[in-house]
mmCIF file of C-alpha atoms in Angstrom:
data_model
loop_
_atom_site.group_PDB
_atom_site.id
_atom_site.type_symbol
_atom_site.label_atom_id
_atom_site.label_comp_id
_atom_site.label_asym_id
_atom_site.label_seq_id
_atom_site.Cartn_x
_atom_site.Cartn_y
_atom_site.Cartn_z
ATOM 1 C CA UNK A 1 68.641 83.529 96.507
ATOM 2 C CA UNK A 2 66.577 80.407 95.825
ATOM 3 C CA UNK A 3 68.644 78.460 98.343
ATOM 4 C CA UNK A 4 68.232 80.800 101.298
ATOM 5 C CA UNK A 5 64.772 82.250 100.539
ATOM 6 C CA UNK A 6 62.626 79.420 102.023
ATOM 7 C CA UNK A 7 64.517 79.581 105.330
ATOM 8 C CA UNK A 8 64.181 82.116 108.141
ATOM 9 C CA UNK A 9 67.924 82.801 108.164
ATOM 10 C CA UNK A 10 69.070 86.410 108.415
ATOM 11 C CA UNK A 11 70.838 87.435 105.213
ATOM 12 C CA UNK A 12 73.614 89.996 104.817
ATOM 13 C CA UNK A 13 73.982 91.347 101.272
ATOM 14 C CA UNK A 14 77.354 92.912 100.487
ATOM 15 C CA UNK A 15 77.934 94.966 97.371
ATOM 16 C CA UNK A 16 78.853 98.385 96.043
ATOM 17 C CA UNK A 17 76.299 101.146 95.611
ATOM 18 C CA UNK A 18 74.035 100.589 92.640
ATOM 19 C CA UNK A 19 74.559 96.830 92.307
ATOM 20 C CA UNK A 20 70.945 95.952 93.138
ATOM 21 C CA UNK A 21 71.042 94.980 96.807
ATOM 22 C CA UNK A 22 67.443 96.015 97.475
ATOM 23 C CA UNK A 23 66.268 94.118 94.389
ATOM 24 C CA UNK A 24 68.001 90.985 95.699
ATOM 25 C CA UNK A 25 66.436 91.460 99.142
ATOM 26 C CA UNK A 26 62.983 91.882 97.633
ATOM 27 C CA UNK A 27 63.484 88.833 95.437
ATOM 28 C CA UNK A 28 64.414 86.720 98.475
ATOM 29 C CA UNK A 29 61.176 87.904 100.102
ATOM 30 C CA UNK A 30 59.161 87.022 96.989
ATOM 31 C CA UNK A 31 60.642 83.515 96.935
ATOM 32 C CA UNK A 32 60.009 82.963 100.658
ATOM 33 C CA UNK A 33 57.001 81.643 102.536
ATOM 34 C CA UNK A 34 56.463 85.184 103.822
ATOM 35 C CA UNK A 35 55.674 86.613 100.388
ATOM 36 C CA UNK A 36 52.020 87.330 101.225
ATOM 37 C CA UNK A 37 53.128 89.588 104.079
ATOM 38 C CA UNK A 38 54.863 93.000 103.968
ATOM 39 C CA UNK A 39 58.352 93.763 102.723
ATOM 40 C CA UNK A 40 59.483 96.913 104.558
ATOM 41 C CA UNK A 41 62.719 98.580 103.359
ATOM 42 C CA UNK A 42 64.571 101.124 105.514
ATOM 43 C CA UNK A 43 67.557 103.195 104.402
ATOM 44 C CA UNK A 44 69.620 103.347 107.587
ATOM 45 C CA UNK A 45 71.847 106.036 106.093
ATOM 46 C CA UNK A 46 68.905 108.406 105.640
ATOM 47 C CA UNK A 47 67.501 108.201 109.178
ATOM 48 C CA UNK A 48 68.583 110.940 111.641
ATOM 49 C CA UNK A 49 70.223 109.353 114.658
ATOM 50 C CA UNK A 50 67.646 110.733 117.077
ATOM 51 C CA UNK A 51 64.723 109.311 115.050
ATOM 52 C CA UNK A 52 66.077 105.827 114.359
ATOM 53 C CA UNK A 53 64.436 104.164 117.377
ATOM 54 C CA UNK A 54 61.078 105.695 116.443
ATOM 55 C CA UNK A 55 61.433 104.481 112.831
ATOM 56 C CA UNK A 56 62.202 100.948 113.971
ATOM 57 C CA UNK A 57 59.932 100.551 116.990
ATOM 58 C CA UNK A 58 57.369 103.355 116.784
ATOM 59 C CA UNK A 59 56.325 105.799 119.495
ATOM 60 C CA UNK A 60 53.378 106.945 121.569
ATOM 61 C CA UNK A 61 51.891 110.408 121.114
ATOM 62 C CA UNK A 62 53.627 112.898 123.398
ATOM 63 C CA UNK A 63 56.559 110.616 124.215
ATOM 64 C CA UNK A 64 59.006 113.260 122.978
ATOM 65 C CA UNK A 65 58.976 116.719 121.432
ATOM 66 C CA UNK A 66 57.416 116.473 117.987
ATOM 67 C CA UNK A 67 55.573 113.192 118.679
ATOM 68 C CA UNK A 68 52.175 114.618 117.740
ATOM 69 C CA UNK A 69 50.603 111.244 116.955
ATOM 70 C CA UNK A 70 51.165 107.577 117.611
ATOM 71 C CA UNK A 71 53.573 106.025 115.108
ATOM 72 C CA UNK A 72 53.761 102.392 114.065
ATOM 73 C CA UNK A 73 57.378 101.302 113.701
ATOM 74 C CA UNK A 74 58.860 99.283 110.846
ATOM 75 C CA UNK A 75 59.103 96.116 112.950
ATOM 76 C CA UNK A 76 55.350 96.092 113.546
ATOM 77 C CA UNK A 77 54.612 97.046 109.930
ATOM 78 C CA UNK A 78 56.751 94.119 108.765
ATOM 79 C CA UNK A 79 55.183 91.643 111.197
ATOM 80 C CA UNK A 80 54.898 88.272 109.482
ATOM 81 C CA UNK A 81 57.046 89.498 106.610
ATOM 82 C CA UNK A 82 60.518 90.826 105.921
ATOM 83 C CA UNK A 83 62.340 93.946 107.060
ATOM 84 C CA UNK A 84 65.218 95.154 104.890
ATOM 85 C CA UNK A 85 67.841 97.377 106.513
ATOM 86 C CA UNK A 86 69.919 98.999 103.783
ATOM 87 C CA UNK A 87 73.364 100.367 104.703
ATOM 88 C CA UNK A 88 73.120 98.888 108.183
ATOM 89 C CA UNK A 89 76.687 99.985 108.913
ATOM 90 C CA UNK A 90 75.420 103.560 109.345
ATOM 91 C CA UNK A 91 73.434 102.780 112.495
ATOM 92 C CA UNK A 92 74.655 104.343 115.725
ATOM 93 C CA UNK A 93 76.038 102.086 118.450
ATOM 94 C CA UNK A 94 73.038 102.790 120.698
ATOM 95 C CA UNK A 95 70.532 101.746 118.028
ATOM 96 C CA UNK A 96 72.585 98.623 117.321
ATOM 97 C CA UNK A 97 72.028 97.560 120.944
ATOM 98 C CA UNK A 98 68.266 98.060 120.648
ATOM 99 C CA UNK A 99 68.176 96.293 117.285
ATOM 100 C CA UNK A 100 70.065 93.304 118.669
ATOM 101 C CA UNK A 101 67.603 92.982 121.549
ATOM 102 C CA UNK A 102 64.632 93.141 119.161
ATOM 103 C CA UNK A 103 66.130 90.397 116.998
ATOM 104 C CA UNK A 104 66.958 88.183 119.960
ATOM 105 C CA UNK A 105 63.759 88.644 121.929
ATOM 106 C CA UNK A 106 61.422 89.062 118.948
ATOM 107 C CA UNK A 107 59.783 91.795 120.987
ATOM 108 C CA UNK A 108 59.781 95.575 120.636
ATOM 109 C CA UNK A 109 58.607 98.417 122.834
ATOM 110 C CA UNK A 110 57.480 101.675 121.212
ATOM 111 C CA UNK A 111 59.047 104.815 122.676
ATOM 112 C CA UNK A 112 56.915 106.009 125.605
ATOM 113 C CA UNK A 113 55.043 102.736 125.963
ATOM 114 C CA UNK A 114 55.134 100.220 128.815
ATOM 115 C CA UNK A 115 53.790 97.467 126.591
ATOM 116 C CA UNK A 116 55.953 95.054 124.629
ATOM 117 C CA UNK A 117 54.775 93.818 121.225
ATOM 118 C CA UNK A 118 55.687 90.401 119.857
ATOM 119 C CA UNK A 119 56.974 90.533 116.288
ATOM 120 C CA UNK A 120 57.699 87.820 113.743
ATOM 121 C CA UNK A 121 60.056 89.214 111.120
ATOM 122 C CA UNK A 122 62.762 87.960 108.796
ATOM 123 C CA UNK A 123 65.746 90.315 108.631
ATOM 124 C CA UNK A 124 67.712 91.075 105.489
ATOM 125 C CA UNK A 125 70.497 93.649 105.797
ATOM 126 C CA UNK A 126 72.813 95.216 103.242
ATOM 127 C CA UNK A 127 76.016 97.212 103.255
ATOM 128 C CA UNK A 128 78.578 98.626 100.851
ATOM 129 C CA UNK A 129 81.063 99.012 103.704
ATOM 130 C CA UNK A 130 83.611 96.594 105.101
ATOM 131 C CA UNK A 131 81.918 95.611 108.364
ATOM 132 C CA UNK A 132 85.022 93.669 109.410
ATOM 133 C CA UNK A 133 86.906 96.965 109.618
ATOM 134 C CA UNK A 134 83.981 98.498 111.514
ATOM 135 C CA UNK A 135 84.237 95.625 114.022
ATOM 136 C CA UNK A 136 87.957 96.231 114.451
ATOM 137 C CA UNK A 137 87.338 99.940 115.049
ATOM 138 C CA UNK A 138 84.625 99.160 117.582
ATOM 139 C CA UNK A 139 81.891 101.071 115.763
ATOM 140 C CA UNK A 140 79.847 97.977 114.907
ATOM 141 C CA UNK A 141 78.870 95.372 117.484
ATOM 142 C CA UNK A 142 80.272 91.904 116.940
ATOM 143 C CA UNK A 143 77.218 90.180 118.441
ATOM 144 C CA UNK A 144 74.914 92.079 116.080
ATOM 145 C CA UNK A 145 77.173 91.237 113.134
ATOM 146 C CA UNK A 146 76.853 87.513 113.839
ATOM 147 C CA UNK A 147 73.098 87.870 114.321
ATOM 148 C CA UNK A 148 72.564 89.476 110.884
ATOM 149 C CA UNK A 149 75.201 87.381 109.123
ATOM 150 C CA UNK A 150 73.710 83.885 109.196
ATOM 151 C CA UNK A 151 74.031 83.790 105.410
ATOM 152 C CA UNK A 152 76.016 86.142 103.168
ATOM 153 C CA UNK A 153 75.405 87.107 99.552
ATOM 154 C CA UNK A 154 78.035 89.041 97.597
ATOM 155 C CA UNK A 155 76.881 91.163 94.670
ATOM 156 C CA UNK A 156 79.730 91.730 92.182
ATOM 157 C CA UNK A 157 80.321 95.065 90.498
ATOM 158 C CA UNK A 158 78.852 95.349 87.010
ATOM 159 C CA UNK A 159 82.314 95.647 85.437
ATOM 160 C CA UNK A 160 83.113 92.181 86.808
ATOM 161 C CA UNK A 161 80.085 90.671 85.055
ATOM 162 C CA UNK A 162 81.132 91.102 81.438
ATOM 163 C CA UNK A 163 78.808 88.381 80.170
ATOM 164 C CA UNK A 164 75.812 90.164 81.746
ATOM 165 C CA UNK A 165 76.456 93.752 80.651
ATOM 166 C CA UNK A 166 74.531 93.664 77.359
ATOM 167 C CA UNK A 167 71.762 91.600 78.964
ATOM 168 C CA UNK A 168 71.221 94.377 81.487
ATOM 169 C CA UNK A 169 71.498 97.061 78.791
ATOM 170 C CA UNK A 170 68.733 95.380 76.762
ATOM 171 C CA UNK A 171 66.600 94.904 79.880
ATOM 172 C CA UNK A 172 66.858 98.625 80.710
ATOM 173 C CA UNK A 173 66.126 99.471 77.057
ATOM 174 C CA UNK A 174 62.889 97.447 77.233
ATOM 175 C CA UNK A 175 61.929 99.236 80.449
ATOM 176 C CA UNK A 176 62.740 102.646 78.963
ATOM 177 C CA UNK A 177 60.697 101.894 75.840
ATOM 178 C CA UNK A 178 57.651 101.193 78.010
ATOM 179 C CA UNK A 179 58.153 104.242 80.239
ATOM 180 C CA UNK A 180 58.809 106.642 77.361
ATOM 181 C CA UNK A 181 56.388 105.048 74.867
ATOM 182 C CA UNK A 182 59.180 104.455 72.348
ATOM 183 C CA UNK A 183 60.121 101.511 70.154
ATOM 184 C CA UNK A 184 63.909 101.487 69.988
ATOM 185 C CA UNK A 185 65.050 98.066 68.725
ATOM 186 C CA UNK A 186 68.548 97.877 70.168
ATOM 187 C CA UNK A 187 72.109 99.243 70.020
ATOM 188 C CA UNK A 188 74.400 99.856 67.074
ATOM 189 C CA UNK A 189 77.665 97.876 67.147
ATOM 190 C CA UNK A 190 79.801 100.828 68.261
ATOM 191 C CA UNK A 191 77.347 101.684 71.031
ATOM 192 C CA UNK A 192 77.405 98.051 72.210
ATOM 193 C CA UNK A 193 81.209 98.083 72.337
ATOM 194 C CA UNK A 194 81.227 101.307 74.352
ATOM 195 C CA UNK A 195 78.749 99.842 76.825
ATOM 196 C CA UNK A 196 80.813 96.651 77.218
ATOM 197 C CA UNK A 197 84.160 98.421 77.594
ATOM 198 C CA UNK A 198 83.009 101.049 80.122
ATOM 199 C CA UNK A 199 83.931 100.435 83.787
ATOM 200 C CA UNK A 200 80.492 101.424 85.246
ATOM 201 C CA UNK A 201 81.491 102.936 88.612
ATOM 202 C CA UNK A 202 77.795 103.555 89.395
ATOM 203 C CA UNK A 203 76.896 99.968 88.472
ATOM 204 C CA UNK A 204 73.327 99.059 87.481
ATOM 205 C CA UNK A 205 71.800 102.299 88.733
ATOM 206 C CA UNK A 206 74.119 104.326 86.494
ATOM 207 C CA UNK A 207 73.470 102.065 83.509
ATOM 208 C CA UNK A 208 69.709 102.284 83.910
ATOM 209 C CA UNK A 209 69.814 106.095 83.922
ATOM 210 C CA UNK A 210 72.141 106.303 80.913
ATOM 211 C CA UNK A 211 70.111 103.834 78.837
ATOM 212 C CA UNK A 212 66.899 105.656 79.667
ATOM 213 C CA UNK A 213 68.407 108.994 78.644
ATOM 214 C CA UNK A 214 69.787 107.492 75.435
ATOM 215 C CA UNK A 215 66.383 105.983 74.627
ATOM 216 C CA UNK A 216 64.792 109.401 74.992
ATOM 217 C CA UNK A 217 67.391 111.004 72.720
ATOM 218 C CA UNK A 218 67.379 108.314 70.034
ATOM 219 C CA UNK A 219 65.682 109.333 66.782
ATOM 220 C CA UNK A 220 66.247 106.119 64.812
ATOM 221 C CA UNK A 221 65.579 102.426 65.457
ATOM 222 C CA UNK A 222 68.895 101.913 67.234
ATOM 223 C CA UNK A 223 70.786 103.739 69.968
ATOM 224 C CA UNK A 224 74.090 105.043 68.602
ATOM 225 C CA UNK A 225 77.252 106.242 70.330
ATOM 226 C CA UNK A 226 75.984 109.810 69.870
ATOM 227 C CA UNK A 227 73.150 109.219 72.341
ATOM 228 C CA UNK A 228 75.362 107.719 75.026
ATOM 229 C CA UNK A 229 76.768 110.071 77.636
ATOM 230 C CA UNK A 230 80.256 111.495 77.192
ATOM 231 C CA UNK A 231 81.234 109.880 80.480
ATOM 232 C CA UNK A 232 81.150 106.478 78.794
ATOM 233 C CA UNK A 233 83.996 107.534 76.534
ATOM 234 C CA UNK A 234 86.248 108.176 79.547
ATOM 235 C CA UNK A 235 88.779 105.475 80.358
ATOM 236 C CA UNK A 236 90.096 104.936 83.885
ATOM 237 C CA UNK A 237 93.672 106.107 84.328
ATOM 238 C CA UNK A 238 96.461 103.597 84.918
ATOM 239 C CA UNK A 239 96.562 104.513 88.594
ATOM 240 C CA UNK A 240 92.801 104.125 88.888
ATOM 241 C CA UNK A 241 92.939 100.803 87.043
ATOM 242 C CA UNK A 242 95.557 99.458 89.449
ATOM 243 C CA UNK A 243 93.464 100.506 92.436
ATOM 244 C CA UNK A 244 90.416 98.823 90.909
ATOM 245 C CA UNK A 245 92.402 95.618 90.345
ATOM 246 C CA UNK A 246 93.675 95.595 93.928
ATOM 247 C CA UNK A 247 90.182 96.212 95.256
ATOM 248 C CA UNK A 248 88.781 93.398 93.114
ATOM 249 C CA UNK A 249 91.442 90.994 94.381
ATOM 250 C CA UNK A 250 90.646 91.869 97.995
ATOM 251 C CA UNK A 251 86.920 91.374 97.381
ATOM 252 C CA UNK A 252 87.503 88.041 95.618
ATOM 253 C CA UNK A 253 89.669 86.849 98.496
ATOM 254 C CA UNK A 254 86.915 87.787 100.976
ATOM 255 C CA UNK A 255 84.343 85.934 98.849
ATOM 256 C CA UNK A 256 86.459 82.768 98.848
ATOM 257 C CA UNK A 257 87.038 82.881 102.613
ATOM 258 C CA UNK A 258 83.332 83.406 103.259
ATOM 259 C CA UNK A 259 82.368 80.508 100.953
ATOM 260 C CA UNK A 260 84.812 78.221 102.755
ATOM 261 C CA UNK A 261 83.434 79.349 106.115
ATOM 262 C CA UNK A 262 79.837 78.704 105.090
ATOM 263 C CA UNK A 263 80.705 75.211 103.779
ATOM 264 C CA UNK A 264 83.013 74.244 106.653
ATOM 265 C CA UNK A 265 85.988 74.195 104.256
ATOM 266 C CA UNK A 266 84.316 71.787 101.841
ATOM 267 C CA UNK A 267 86.044 72.927 98.659
ATOM 268 C CA UNK A 268 83.626 71.249 96.253
ATOM 269 C CA UNK A 269 80.636 72.953 97.866
ATOM 270 C CA UNK A 270 82.535 76.248 98.161
ATOM 271 C CA UNK A 271 83.308 76.130 94.429
ATOM 272 C CA UNK A 272 79.612 75.570 93.700
ATOM 273 C CA UNK A 273 78.686 78.486 95.945
ATOM 274 C CA UNK A 274 81.196 80.700 94.121
ATOM 275 C CA UNK A 275 79.965 79.423 90.738
ATOM 276 C CA UNK A 276 83.438 78.258 89.690
ATOM 277 C CA UNK A 277 84.917 74.810 89.172
ATOM 278 C CA UNK A 278 87.031 73.073 91.808
ATOM 279 C CA UNK A 279 90.264 73.488 89.826
ATOM 280 C CA UNK A 280 89.739 77.252 89.581
ATOM 281 C CA UNK A 281 89.148 77.410 93.323
ATOM 282 C CA UNK A 282 92.418 75.591 94.019
ATOM 283 C CA UNK A 283 94.241 78.013 91.709
ATOM 284 C CA UNK A 284 92.711 80.956 93.571
ATOM 285 C CA UNK A 285 93.697 79.450 96.937
ATOM 286 C CA UNK A 286 97.255 79.146 95.692
ATOM 287 C CA UNK A 287 97.234 82.653 94.196
ATOM 288 C CA UNK A 288 96.087 84.272 97.463
ATOM 289 C CA UNK A 289 98.175 81.931 99.637
ATOM 290 C CA UNK A 290 95.088 80.629 101.447
ATOM 291 C CA UNK A 291 95.810 77.342 103.184
#
């Protein structure tokens, strides 16, 4: 984040639901030279197809049925700052064309207007989908993909960040204490083990909710296993575990290939980008048969 934030490069954040993609996008904005200007987030999955152009570019009163007033679009609202498009893979093909033009020309035209508006925005996009498959299926434009993918950040699942799990749990406990006006000190040993051993399919969002609920229920100084949800006691089945392992291997392979691409196959720099040592990278290359 610190590396790419001062630039104007478009950033694509890839990660599962609940891993904190919007937080990362906002942090990049805060660390950038645009931090005194707006950060405008848009959930592309929540916008009806017929209203997407209006959300992005705005409209003039009377330009279509229901346009009762002028509307300022997100691109104008974010002028000078950053626009964050979450779940960008959900955009229709037609809106992708308009979005690509806006990014290339740095100009937008509100619906119903004859006037173009110059915009200066930094784009950060996020997805939990495999956009490579969307490209192969023809539902996502390749030229738009390359436009938004100048720099890629991968957010790992919480279960793959074992050393961070209790750090996040304590962070969410501190937040819950403030919100609920409580003074819970921490977690009993058994509760800590349950938190560390759980597979967290909902990632950080799920953990935050569970810790907050446990903080509310706790009657002593420490959260016990009794306050944690029953779902934390459930173990993934063998079949589920194998699917998770295969998925993790595929994701890791994609991460390695992307790091090599971004560093022009410089293995030392790729290892640094992946936060592993060079020897580990060579072992991974051999494991996945990547020449």
